């Protein structure tokens, strides 16, 4: 006797990266209750297999007793048409769960173990709770540097890999990346045109925001199309040497996206996981040379110089074994970079820097020039120490702006520009004092609640930065929104704590620079 | 301006212990997309608060744009009527998440930390992935014995607690519990009537199966009602001294049920978690004296004698600090107990033992008498060593059967008896040999796939046990089912591996008894 089948129904529920299967409680073919506690079922149709969580349905309007409902994610993954017969069975635990249990028990994993785990994760065979178990078991001090290398290597192997040299036929493929956590830090949109104008290949794929108020892809999308097929990206890079596109269309390190869906809500971002996440994405995207930005500050991801140095060494070790040239730079992460937090506001700051506008935020400009300088020094024809000057010349001459316009036009200039939110409220200084703290996390959350990044024109516009003196009633920042409810959520969060601390001038925390004479 | 509200809609989806909120993608009041990556939302209505996962809906048949859909679990938890206005907000992480992060980082938790975590878990403020993080972070060697005590104490404090002395006015309240893992091990249904017939108070609340083929509540339900309100349980216990009811109606250690929903699919059941789970449930159920059954065998939960001894000492330490009298007994866990695996089959074995039936399984009878003897020795008037003889006299005289019938009548005798499954297949010996292994896990899975416990009459009926000699074609066990698909799932699992190993007589693993002269 064969296992019976049920026709597939697409159920219009978006379960956010978790495949869910819906089975009616009175299904005459398969008893839903018997499966439910097991947490996972396996669906097979047309030679494809899907691992999913089971939800039992009592409402035939959602799923009939003789149907097998699939959530949007499950439907997409199984890839067969509605009505197609499918069979459902109890899912066997993925084979790599044995290795996961060894890691939970405190053992060191071998290369083969990590490859098996990552393959199962990339194939969506892990449930959310198994992913959480992996993330916790590999947290903090749990992975040694060779395990981090093998994890990174496995994550690269589990997806596609772009070979720019073959595609575009040029020398080094340079990139820059920040470990994150600093709002407004949109240096990529400045370094890409500068470095491309210098003649180096800089095809940057970046992410959309997950829990932050804007990702580079969200901000670039204010100006141009960012969802481009790989073939278009290659054409654009051939033509302009640079691009600023969303990386989600290529299947680059897919296990990373799945792990992030658990790491973010758990607020776990341990060194090993961060290194594997970033380097797997970069190598899969075809980068050969990478400048890495590690901001340090009281509300940054990295909060002390020794911690930053440890992280830097781990990045260097793994990059070295992967054959990726890495220049890891420790930067000032005491406060947001630039003025705007949110896609339209950040795009405004970027374009002002490119246009050498008098109101361009100087901190964003300086940081971008320094990072671009480091990238330019990957050019074997550039002398060590000359990068910054070359980058500044490119910016000041207008060549960076021209290159940015070329990239925007190549990707597809947005004809209907996004506008700033029309609702707003102001947060002002309660007393005289010097700004001695600007909380990155708080301002990011306020910007997020105001609607960013989904509402492109929402966010926070800073009017004062660290070290400035303020008087009572002086505007610290303005919050912009498009919807009443968003404005209200943001207002309550800001009322709870503005993110600004005032004090005496000598209380301003000093920048965690590496050593006197160091450029950054 | 106030945060806007949406009317509640009950969505007929059973999400298995996880509250899910459904919001239409085009909801004009709250933008669903902005919430989604945050994983958790907070819903407030009528002074009640619910923490839930958000799913975005594209189908107005499931949830209209101006409605807030709640899954069955969410609807039950929020406890307001459909149409009632509710407001939805981003959920703040539960306050105890900071302590969870300290545990993940390897720190020792204090009493207050564990109480805060357990309160948040019991109030359903943890998502599945946060629960998984807690389970992994407190796994294996991660909890010291004082942490286990504080965890247990917190789990008791987070729910109701029955005070039998006050309710029924008797002396010790005795109970027995097995750590699980051995199919067919239905000794509770024998020891309760024996001990109650001796005159001791033995009001046993037990669980339904979660991932096993039968829990005591499932098997007892073959004979009598088990879903009884607390008041009825008290009446029955006053009248008969014993009961065998499902514990789910009372709110006993609710955090335990929630943690189990993650531990089971992860197959994590570490010593500290097991001790906290079992002892919190027993103390909350009002037990003062407990006999604990720790089976040891190659496919049992505990696989070596030193491991069993460590676990026993941890149980003794925590029970001691809780003021619970504990007698932990290490037993033979090399194979299933009795013949039947599945509710009707196990109820048959139990009733045969009570009726002194010639075909009653002797291993089940012996084990039950020994455990009952230990319980009877909690009676201060019984001399050490006399318990077994007293228990045997009660059983052989028919007083245990009479007591069981009294309990069944008091709880409500089932008038429509469940019958055995009408579909079956046989598994036979492939060769001559001695049975040297009977895999508990394999047989439990085959019984589960055949439909047990949801299909009461499904399961596995063993015809041969460890150490017996068999000839080719001899029946090892019969699998019973009620539905074609179930039979087919079970058949494929059994074809993949029957769970029986044959070999030479001297290869039978010896029983892990403690020491010569030890009763068990």
Short mmCIF file of C-alpha atoms in Angstrom, two decimals, chain B residues 162-174 196 199-204 230-243 285-287:
data_model
loop_
_atom_site.label_atom_id
_atom_site.label_comp_id
_atom_site.label_asym_id
_atom_site.label_seq_id
_atom_site.Cartn_x
_atom_site.Cartn_y
_atom_site.Cartn_z
CA UNK B 162 -2.64 21.02 45.93
CA UNK B 163 -2.69 20.56 49.70
CA UNK B 164 -4.13 17.07 50.19
CA UNK B 165 -3.63 17.08 53.95
CA UNK B 166 -5.93 20.06 54.24
CA UNK B 167 -8.36 18.72 51.64
CA UNK B 168 -8.58 15.09 52.62
CA UNK B 169 -7.08 15.20 56.09
CA UNK B 170 -4.84 12.13 55.95
CA UNK B 171 -1.17 11.33 56.57
CA UNK B 172 1.49 10.98 53.89
CA UNK B 173 0.55 11.48 50.26
CA UNK B 174 2.52 8.86 48.37
CA UNK B 196 -4.68 2.63 48.27
CA UNK B 199 -4.96 2.48 53.24
CA UNK B 200 -2.45 5.08 52.14
CA UNK B 201 -3.39 8.18 50.17
CA UNK B 202 -2.24 7.87 46.56
CA UNK B 203 -3.96 10.49 44.37
CA UNK B 204 -1.96 10.09 41.17
CA UNK B 230 -9.89 19.18 41.02
CA UNK B 231 -12.98 19.02 43.26
CA UNK B 232 -13.97 15.63 41.84
CA UNK B 233 -10.41 14.36 42.35
CA UNK B 234 -10.61 15.32 46.00
CA UNK B 235 -13.96 13.57 46.46
CA UNK B 236 -12.70 10.42 44.76
CA UNK B 237 -9.54 10.41 46.85
CA UNK B 238 -11.54 10.84 50.05
CA UNK B 239 -13.74 7.91 49.04
CA UNK B 240 -11.17 5.45 47.63
CA UNK B 241 -7.75 6.78 48.80
CA UNK B 242 -6.55 6.68 45.20
CA UNK B 243 -7.13 8.08 41.76
CA UNK B 285 0.48 17.90 42.99
CA UNK B 286 0.82 17.66 46.77
CA UNK B 287 2.98 14.53 47.13
#
